[in-house]
PDB file of C-alpha atoms in Angstrom:
ATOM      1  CA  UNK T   1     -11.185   8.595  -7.765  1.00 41.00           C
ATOM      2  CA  UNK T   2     -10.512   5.775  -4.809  1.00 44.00           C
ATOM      3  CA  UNK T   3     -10.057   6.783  -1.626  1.00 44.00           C
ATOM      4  CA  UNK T   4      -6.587   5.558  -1.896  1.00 44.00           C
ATOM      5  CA  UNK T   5      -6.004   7.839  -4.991  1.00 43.00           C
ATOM      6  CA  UNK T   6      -6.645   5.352  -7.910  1.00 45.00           C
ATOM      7  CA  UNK T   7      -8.282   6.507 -10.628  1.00 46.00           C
ATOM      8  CA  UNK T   8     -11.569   4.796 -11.220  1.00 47.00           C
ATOM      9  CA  UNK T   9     -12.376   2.113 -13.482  1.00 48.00           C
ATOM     10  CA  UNK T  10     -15.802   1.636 -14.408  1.00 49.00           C
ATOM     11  CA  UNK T  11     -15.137  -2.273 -15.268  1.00 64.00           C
ATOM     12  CA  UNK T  12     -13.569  -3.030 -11.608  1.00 69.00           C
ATOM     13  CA  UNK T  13     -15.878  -4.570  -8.961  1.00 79.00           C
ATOM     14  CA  UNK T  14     -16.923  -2.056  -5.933  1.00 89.00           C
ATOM     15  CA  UNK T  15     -17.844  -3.060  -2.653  1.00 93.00           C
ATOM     16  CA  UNK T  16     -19.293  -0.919   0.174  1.00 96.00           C
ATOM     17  CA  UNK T  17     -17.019  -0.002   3.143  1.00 97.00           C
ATOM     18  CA  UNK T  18     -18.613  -1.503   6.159  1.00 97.00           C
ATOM     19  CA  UNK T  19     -17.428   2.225   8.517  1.00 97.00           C
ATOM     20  CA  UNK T  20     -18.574   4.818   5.953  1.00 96.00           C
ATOM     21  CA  UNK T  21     -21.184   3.188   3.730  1.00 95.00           C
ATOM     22  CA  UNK T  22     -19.866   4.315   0.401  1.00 95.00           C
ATOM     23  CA  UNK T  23     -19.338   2.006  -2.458  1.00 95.00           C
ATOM     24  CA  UNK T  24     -15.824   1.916  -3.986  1.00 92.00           C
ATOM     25  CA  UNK T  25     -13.402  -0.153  -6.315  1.00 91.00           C
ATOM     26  CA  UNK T  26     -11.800  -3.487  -4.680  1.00 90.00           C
ATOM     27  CA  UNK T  27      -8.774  -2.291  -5.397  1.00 89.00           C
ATOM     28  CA  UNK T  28      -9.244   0.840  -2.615  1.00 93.00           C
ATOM     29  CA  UNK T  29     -10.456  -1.435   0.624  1.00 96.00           C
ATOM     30  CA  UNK T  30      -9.166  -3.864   2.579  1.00 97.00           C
ATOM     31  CA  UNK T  31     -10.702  -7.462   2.876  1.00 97.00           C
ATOM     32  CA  UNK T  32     -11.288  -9.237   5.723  1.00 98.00           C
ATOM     33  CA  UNK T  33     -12.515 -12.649   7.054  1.00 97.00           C
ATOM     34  CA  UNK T  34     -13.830 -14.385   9.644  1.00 96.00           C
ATOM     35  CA  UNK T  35     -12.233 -17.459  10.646  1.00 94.00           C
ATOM     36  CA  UNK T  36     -13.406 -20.897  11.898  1.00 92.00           C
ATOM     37  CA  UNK T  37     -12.407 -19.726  15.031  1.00 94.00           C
ATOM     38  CA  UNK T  38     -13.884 -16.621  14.917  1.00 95.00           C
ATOM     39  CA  UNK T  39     -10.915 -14.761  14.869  1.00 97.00           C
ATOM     40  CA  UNK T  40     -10.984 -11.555  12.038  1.00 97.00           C
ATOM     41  CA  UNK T  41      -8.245 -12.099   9.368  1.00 97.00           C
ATOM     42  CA  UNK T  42      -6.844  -9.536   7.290  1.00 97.00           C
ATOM     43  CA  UNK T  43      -7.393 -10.662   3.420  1.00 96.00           C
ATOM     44  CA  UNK T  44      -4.941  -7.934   1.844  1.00 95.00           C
ATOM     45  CA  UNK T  45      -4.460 -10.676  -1.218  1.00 93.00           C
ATOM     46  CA  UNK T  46      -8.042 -11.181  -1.521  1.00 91.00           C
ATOM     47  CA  UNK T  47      -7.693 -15.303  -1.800  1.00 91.00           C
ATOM     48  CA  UNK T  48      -9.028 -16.181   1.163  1.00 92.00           C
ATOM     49  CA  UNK T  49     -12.126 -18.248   1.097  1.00 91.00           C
ATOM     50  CA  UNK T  50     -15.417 -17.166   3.072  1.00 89.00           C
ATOM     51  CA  UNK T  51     -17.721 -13.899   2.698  1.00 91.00           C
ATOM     52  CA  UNK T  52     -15.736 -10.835   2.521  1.00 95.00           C
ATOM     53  CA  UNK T  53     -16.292  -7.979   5.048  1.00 97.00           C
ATOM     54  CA  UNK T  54     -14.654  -4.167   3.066  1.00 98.00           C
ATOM     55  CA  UNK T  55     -13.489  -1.664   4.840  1.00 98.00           C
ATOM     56  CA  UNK T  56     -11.873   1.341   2.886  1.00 97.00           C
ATOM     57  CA  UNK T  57      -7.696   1.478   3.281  1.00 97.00           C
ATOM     58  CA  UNK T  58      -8.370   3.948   6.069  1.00 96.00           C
ATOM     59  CA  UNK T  59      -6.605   3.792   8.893  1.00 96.00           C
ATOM     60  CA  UNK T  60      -9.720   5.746  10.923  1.00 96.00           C
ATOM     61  CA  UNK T  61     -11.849   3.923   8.671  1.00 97.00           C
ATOM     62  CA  UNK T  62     -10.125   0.411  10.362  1.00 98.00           C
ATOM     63  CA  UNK T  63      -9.865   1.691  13.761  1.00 97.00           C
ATOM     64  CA  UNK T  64     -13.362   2.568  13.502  1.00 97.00           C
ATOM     65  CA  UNK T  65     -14.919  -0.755  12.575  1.00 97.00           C
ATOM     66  CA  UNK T  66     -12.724  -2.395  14.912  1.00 97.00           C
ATOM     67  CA  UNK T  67     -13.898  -0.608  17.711  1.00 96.00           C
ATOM     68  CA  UNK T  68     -17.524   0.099  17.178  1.00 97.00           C
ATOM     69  CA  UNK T  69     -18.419  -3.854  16.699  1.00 96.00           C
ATOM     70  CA  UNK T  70     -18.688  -3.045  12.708  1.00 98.00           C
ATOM     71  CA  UNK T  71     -17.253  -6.299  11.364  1.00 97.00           C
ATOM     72  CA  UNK T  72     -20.151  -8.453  14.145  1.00 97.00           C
ATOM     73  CA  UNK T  73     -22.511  -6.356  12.691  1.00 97.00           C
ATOM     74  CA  UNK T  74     -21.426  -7.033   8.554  1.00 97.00           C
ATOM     75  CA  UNK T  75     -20.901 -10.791   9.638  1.00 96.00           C
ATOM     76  CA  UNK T  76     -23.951 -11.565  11.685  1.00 96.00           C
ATOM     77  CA  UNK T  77     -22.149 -13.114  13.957  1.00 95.00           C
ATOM     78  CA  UNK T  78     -19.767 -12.985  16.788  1.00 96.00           C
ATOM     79  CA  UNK T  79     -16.084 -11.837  15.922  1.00 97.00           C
ATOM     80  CA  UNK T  80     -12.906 -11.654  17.961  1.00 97.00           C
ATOM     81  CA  UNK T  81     -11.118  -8.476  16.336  1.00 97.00           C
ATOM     82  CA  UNK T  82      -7.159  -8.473  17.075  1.00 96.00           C
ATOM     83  CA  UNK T  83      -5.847  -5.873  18.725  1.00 96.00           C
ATOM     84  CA  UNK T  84      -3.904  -3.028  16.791  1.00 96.00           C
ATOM     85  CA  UNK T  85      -5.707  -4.599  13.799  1.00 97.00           C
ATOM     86  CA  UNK T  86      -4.820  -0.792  11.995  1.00 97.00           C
ATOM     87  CA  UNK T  87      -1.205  -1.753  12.453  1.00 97.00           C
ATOM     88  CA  UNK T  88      -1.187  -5.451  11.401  1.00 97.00           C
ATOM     89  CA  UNK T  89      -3.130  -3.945   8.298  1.00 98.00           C
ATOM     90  CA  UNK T  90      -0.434  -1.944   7.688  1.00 97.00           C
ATOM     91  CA  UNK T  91       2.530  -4.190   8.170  1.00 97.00           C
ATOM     92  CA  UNK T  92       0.551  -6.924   5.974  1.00 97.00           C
ATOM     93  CA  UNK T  93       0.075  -3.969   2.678  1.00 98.00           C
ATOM     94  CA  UNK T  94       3.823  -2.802   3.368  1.00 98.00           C
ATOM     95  CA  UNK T  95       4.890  -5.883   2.895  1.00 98.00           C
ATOM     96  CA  UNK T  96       3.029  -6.253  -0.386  1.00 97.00           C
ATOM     97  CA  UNK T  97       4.355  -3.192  -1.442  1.00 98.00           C
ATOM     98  CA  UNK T  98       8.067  -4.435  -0.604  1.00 98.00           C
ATOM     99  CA  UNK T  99       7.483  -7.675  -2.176  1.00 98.00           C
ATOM    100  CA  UNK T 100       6.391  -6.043  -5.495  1.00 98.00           C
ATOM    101  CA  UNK T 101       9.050  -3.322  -5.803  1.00 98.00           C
ATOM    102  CA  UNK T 102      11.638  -6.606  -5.072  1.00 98.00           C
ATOM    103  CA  UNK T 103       9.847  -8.528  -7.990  1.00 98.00           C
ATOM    104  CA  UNK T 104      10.576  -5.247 -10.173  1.00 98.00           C
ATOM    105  CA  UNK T 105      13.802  -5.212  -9.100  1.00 97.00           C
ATOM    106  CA  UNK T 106      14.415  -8.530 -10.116  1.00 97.00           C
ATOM    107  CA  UNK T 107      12.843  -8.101 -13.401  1.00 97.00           C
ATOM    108  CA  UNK T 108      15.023  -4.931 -14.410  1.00 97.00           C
ATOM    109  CA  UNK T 109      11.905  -2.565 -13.820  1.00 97.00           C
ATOM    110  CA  UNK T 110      12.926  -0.872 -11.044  1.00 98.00           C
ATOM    111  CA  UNK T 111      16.555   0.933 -10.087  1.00 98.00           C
ATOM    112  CA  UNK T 112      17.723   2.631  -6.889  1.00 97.00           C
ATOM    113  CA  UNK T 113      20.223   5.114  -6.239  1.00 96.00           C
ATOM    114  CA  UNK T 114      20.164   8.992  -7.020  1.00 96.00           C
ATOM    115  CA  UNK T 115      22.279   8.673  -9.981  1.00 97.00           C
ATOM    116  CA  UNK T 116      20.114   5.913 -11.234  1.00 97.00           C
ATOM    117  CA  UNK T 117      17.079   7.070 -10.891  1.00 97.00           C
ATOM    118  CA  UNK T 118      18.428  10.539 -12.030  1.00 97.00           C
ATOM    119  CA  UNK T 119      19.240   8.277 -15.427  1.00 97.00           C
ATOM    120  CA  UNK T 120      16.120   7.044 -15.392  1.00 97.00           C
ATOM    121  CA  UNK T 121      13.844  10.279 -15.556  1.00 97.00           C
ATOM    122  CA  UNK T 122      16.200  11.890 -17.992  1.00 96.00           C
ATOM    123  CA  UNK T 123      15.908   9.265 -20.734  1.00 96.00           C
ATOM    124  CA  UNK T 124      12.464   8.857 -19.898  1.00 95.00           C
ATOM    125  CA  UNK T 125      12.298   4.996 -18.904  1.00 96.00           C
ATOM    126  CA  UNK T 126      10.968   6.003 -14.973  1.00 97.00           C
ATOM    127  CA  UNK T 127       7.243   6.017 -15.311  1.00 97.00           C
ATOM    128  CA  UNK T 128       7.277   6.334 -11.162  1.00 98.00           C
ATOM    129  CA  UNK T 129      10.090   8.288  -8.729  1.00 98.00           C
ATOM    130  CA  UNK T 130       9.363   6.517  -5.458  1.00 98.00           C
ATOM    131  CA  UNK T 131      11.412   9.023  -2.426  1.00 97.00           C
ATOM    132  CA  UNK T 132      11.394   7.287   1.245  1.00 97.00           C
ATOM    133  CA  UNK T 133       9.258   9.524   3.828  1.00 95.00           C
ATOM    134  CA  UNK T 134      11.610   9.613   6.164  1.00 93.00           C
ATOM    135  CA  UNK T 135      14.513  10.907   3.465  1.00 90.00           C
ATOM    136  CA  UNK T 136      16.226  14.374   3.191  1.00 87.00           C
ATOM    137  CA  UNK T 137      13.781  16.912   1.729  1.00 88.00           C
ATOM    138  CA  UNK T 138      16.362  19.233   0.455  1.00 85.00           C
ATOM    139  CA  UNK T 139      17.526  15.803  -1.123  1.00 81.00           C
ATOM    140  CA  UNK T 140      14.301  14.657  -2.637  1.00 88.00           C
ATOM    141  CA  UNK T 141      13.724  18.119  -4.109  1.00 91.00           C
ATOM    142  CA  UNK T 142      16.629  17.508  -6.756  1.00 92.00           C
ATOM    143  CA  UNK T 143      14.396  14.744  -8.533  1.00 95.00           C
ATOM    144  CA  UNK T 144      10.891  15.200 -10.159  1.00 95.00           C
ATOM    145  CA  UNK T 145       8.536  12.890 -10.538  1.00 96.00           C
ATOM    146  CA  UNK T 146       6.891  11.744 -14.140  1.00 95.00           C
ATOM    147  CA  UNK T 147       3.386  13.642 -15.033  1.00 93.00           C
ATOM    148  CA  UNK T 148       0.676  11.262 -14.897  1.00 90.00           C
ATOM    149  CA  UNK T 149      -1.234   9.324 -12.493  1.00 90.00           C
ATOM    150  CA  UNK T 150       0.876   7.284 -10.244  1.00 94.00           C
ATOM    151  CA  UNK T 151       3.793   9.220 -11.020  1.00 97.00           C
ATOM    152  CA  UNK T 152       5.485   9.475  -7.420  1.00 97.00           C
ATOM    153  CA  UNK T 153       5.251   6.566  -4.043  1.00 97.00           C
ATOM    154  CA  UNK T 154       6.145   8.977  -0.936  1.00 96.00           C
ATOM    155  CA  UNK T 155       4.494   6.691   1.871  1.00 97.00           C
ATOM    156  CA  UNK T 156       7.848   4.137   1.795  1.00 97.00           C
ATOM    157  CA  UNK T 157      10.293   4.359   4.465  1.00 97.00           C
ATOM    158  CA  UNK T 158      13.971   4.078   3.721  1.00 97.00           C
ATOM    159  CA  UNK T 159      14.996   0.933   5.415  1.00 97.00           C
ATOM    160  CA  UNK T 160      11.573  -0.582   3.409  1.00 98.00           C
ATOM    161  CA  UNK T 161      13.167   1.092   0.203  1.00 98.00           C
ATOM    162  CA  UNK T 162      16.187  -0.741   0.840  1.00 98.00           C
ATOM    163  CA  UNK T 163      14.372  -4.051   1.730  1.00 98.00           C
ATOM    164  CA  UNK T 164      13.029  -4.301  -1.454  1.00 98.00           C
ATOM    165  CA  UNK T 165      16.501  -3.571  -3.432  1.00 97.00           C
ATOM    166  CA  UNK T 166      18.730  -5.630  -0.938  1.00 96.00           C
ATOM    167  CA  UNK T 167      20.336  -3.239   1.269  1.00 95.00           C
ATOM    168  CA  UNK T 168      20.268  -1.260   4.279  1.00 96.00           C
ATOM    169  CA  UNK T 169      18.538   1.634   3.238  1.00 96.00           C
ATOM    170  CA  UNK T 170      17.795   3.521   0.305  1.00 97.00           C
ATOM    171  CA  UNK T 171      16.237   7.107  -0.538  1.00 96.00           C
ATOM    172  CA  UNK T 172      15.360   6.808  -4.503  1.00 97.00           C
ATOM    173  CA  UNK T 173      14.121   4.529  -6.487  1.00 98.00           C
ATOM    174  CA  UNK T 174      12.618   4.202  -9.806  1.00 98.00           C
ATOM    175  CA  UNK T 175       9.661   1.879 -11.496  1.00 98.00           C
ATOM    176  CA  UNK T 176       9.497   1.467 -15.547  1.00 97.00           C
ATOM    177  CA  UNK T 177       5.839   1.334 -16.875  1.00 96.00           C
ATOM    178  CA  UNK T 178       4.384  -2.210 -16.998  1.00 95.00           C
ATOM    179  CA  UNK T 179       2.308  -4.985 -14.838  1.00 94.00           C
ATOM    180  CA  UNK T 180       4.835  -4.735 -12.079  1.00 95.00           C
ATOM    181  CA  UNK T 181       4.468  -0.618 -11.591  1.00 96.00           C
ATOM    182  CA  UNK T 182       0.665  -0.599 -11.513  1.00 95.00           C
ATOM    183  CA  UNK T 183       0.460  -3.051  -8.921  1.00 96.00           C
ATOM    184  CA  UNK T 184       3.111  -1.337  -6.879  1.00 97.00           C
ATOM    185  CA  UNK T 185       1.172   2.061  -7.170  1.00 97.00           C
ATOM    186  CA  UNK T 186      -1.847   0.686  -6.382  1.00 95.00           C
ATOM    187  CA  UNK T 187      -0.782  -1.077  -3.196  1.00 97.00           C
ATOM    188  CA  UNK T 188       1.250   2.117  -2.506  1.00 97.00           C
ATOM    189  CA  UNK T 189      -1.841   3.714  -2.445  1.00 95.00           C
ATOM    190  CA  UNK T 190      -3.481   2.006   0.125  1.00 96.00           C
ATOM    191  CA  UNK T 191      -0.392   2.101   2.301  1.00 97.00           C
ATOM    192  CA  UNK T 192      -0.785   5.944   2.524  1.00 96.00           C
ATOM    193  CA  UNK T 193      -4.201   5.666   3.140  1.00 94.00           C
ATOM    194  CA  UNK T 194      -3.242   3.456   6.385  1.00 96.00           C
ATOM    195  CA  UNK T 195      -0.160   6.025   7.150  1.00 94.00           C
ATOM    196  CA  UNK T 196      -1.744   9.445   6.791  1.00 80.00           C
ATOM    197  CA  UNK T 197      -2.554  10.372  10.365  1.00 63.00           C
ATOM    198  CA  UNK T 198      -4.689  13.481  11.609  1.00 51.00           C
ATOM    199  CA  UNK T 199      -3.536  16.715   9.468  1.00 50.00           C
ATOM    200  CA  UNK T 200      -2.449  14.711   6.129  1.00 56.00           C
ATOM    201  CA  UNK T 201       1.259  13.590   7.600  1.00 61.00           C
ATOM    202  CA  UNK T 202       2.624  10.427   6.666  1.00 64.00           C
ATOM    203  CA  UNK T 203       3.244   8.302   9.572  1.00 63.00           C
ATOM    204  CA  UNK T 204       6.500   6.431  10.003  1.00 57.00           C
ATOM    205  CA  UNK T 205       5.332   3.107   9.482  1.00 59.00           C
ATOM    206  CA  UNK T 206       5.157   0.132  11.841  1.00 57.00           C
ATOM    207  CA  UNK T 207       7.696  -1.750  11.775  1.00 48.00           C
ATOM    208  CA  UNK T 208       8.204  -5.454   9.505  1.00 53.00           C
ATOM    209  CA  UNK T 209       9.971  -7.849   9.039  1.00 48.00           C
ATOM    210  CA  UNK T 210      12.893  -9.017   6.262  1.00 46.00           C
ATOM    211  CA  UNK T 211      10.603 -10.197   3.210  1.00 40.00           C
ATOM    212  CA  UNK T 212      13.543  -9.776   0.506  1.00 39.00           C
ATOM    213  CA  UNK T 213      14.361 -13.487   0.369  1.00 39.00           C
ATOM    214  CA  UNK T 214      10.528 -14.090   0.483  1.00 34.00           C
TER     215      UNK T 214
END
């Protein structure tokens, strides 16, 4: 298993994490670039063109590399690391993860709302409960999550929940299996990874902007 908490895939490429040396699936580390300028870019997509430097989705992971020189040293070259690249990280994969559970939305494969999402489970359609972090517990308690592997998101925050489905905020949601789920739950996992802070909290998240008209 990932660091993020994927399950492993013997098929899918791994790269080594430049801060702890371990090999792991692409799907469980960041990319990153180095500009023309020299600048280090966060490749969360993966598209961008130029030698890839890996670092797991880690927020100590990130915070290391960034401040012990780790990306000069995997580049072999000079590089001009942003500041608070952890939290630009993070704002770039929540995002992601916003953008998909919208797309899911769109497509009928995702619902939000206790009642909903209550529906959902009952009849069987929710292959993933997704609760925001920051939402009642005694609330969240009412609902369980699917058996299986990807079977609850917890590292959302309500007003992100919300994003995604159009409105203010929003506690519960609910993916259907298909294309759309596994690529939320797998960017969902490397969002915790960037949230869980010292202890195994979530974090609240950094804040980001409007991407539902995106």
């Amino acid at each position: 298993m990932t660091r993020g908490g994927r399950e492993k895939d013997r098929d899918e490429p791994e790269r080594r994490c430049i801060a702890s040396g371990e090999s792991q699936q692409k799907a469980g580390l960041i990319r990153f670039c180095v500009g023309p300028d020299g600048v280090l870019v966060p490749d969360v997509l993966g598209r961008l063109p130029g030698r890839g430097l890996y670092v797991s989705a880690d927020r100590a992971l990130i915070e290391k590399a960034a401040g012990k020189g780790l990306f000069a040293r995997a580049a072999r070259q000079p590089v001009k690391v942003p500041d608070g690249l952890a939290d630009l990280v993070e704002r770039l994969v929540a995002q992601r993860v916003v953008e998909l559970l919208s797309m899911a939305r769109k497509a009928g494969a995702a619902v939000t709302g206790y009642e909903k999402v209550k529906d959902w489970l009952v009849k069987g359609q929710a292959a993933t409960l997704i609760q925001a972090s920051d939402g009642s517990e005694r609330g969240k308690t009412k609902l369980h999550a699917p058996d299986g592997a990807g079977g609850f998101i917890g590292c959302l925050t309500a007003g992100e929940i919300g994003l995604a489905f159009g409105r203010e905020r929003a506690i519960h949601a609910a993916l259907a299996a298909g294309g759309l789920r596994t690529r939320v739950v797998e960017e969902a996992a490397r969002l915790t990874g960037l949230r869980v802070q010292a202890g195994g909290q979530l974090g609240g998240g950094t804040a980001m902007k409007d991407t539902k008209n995106a």
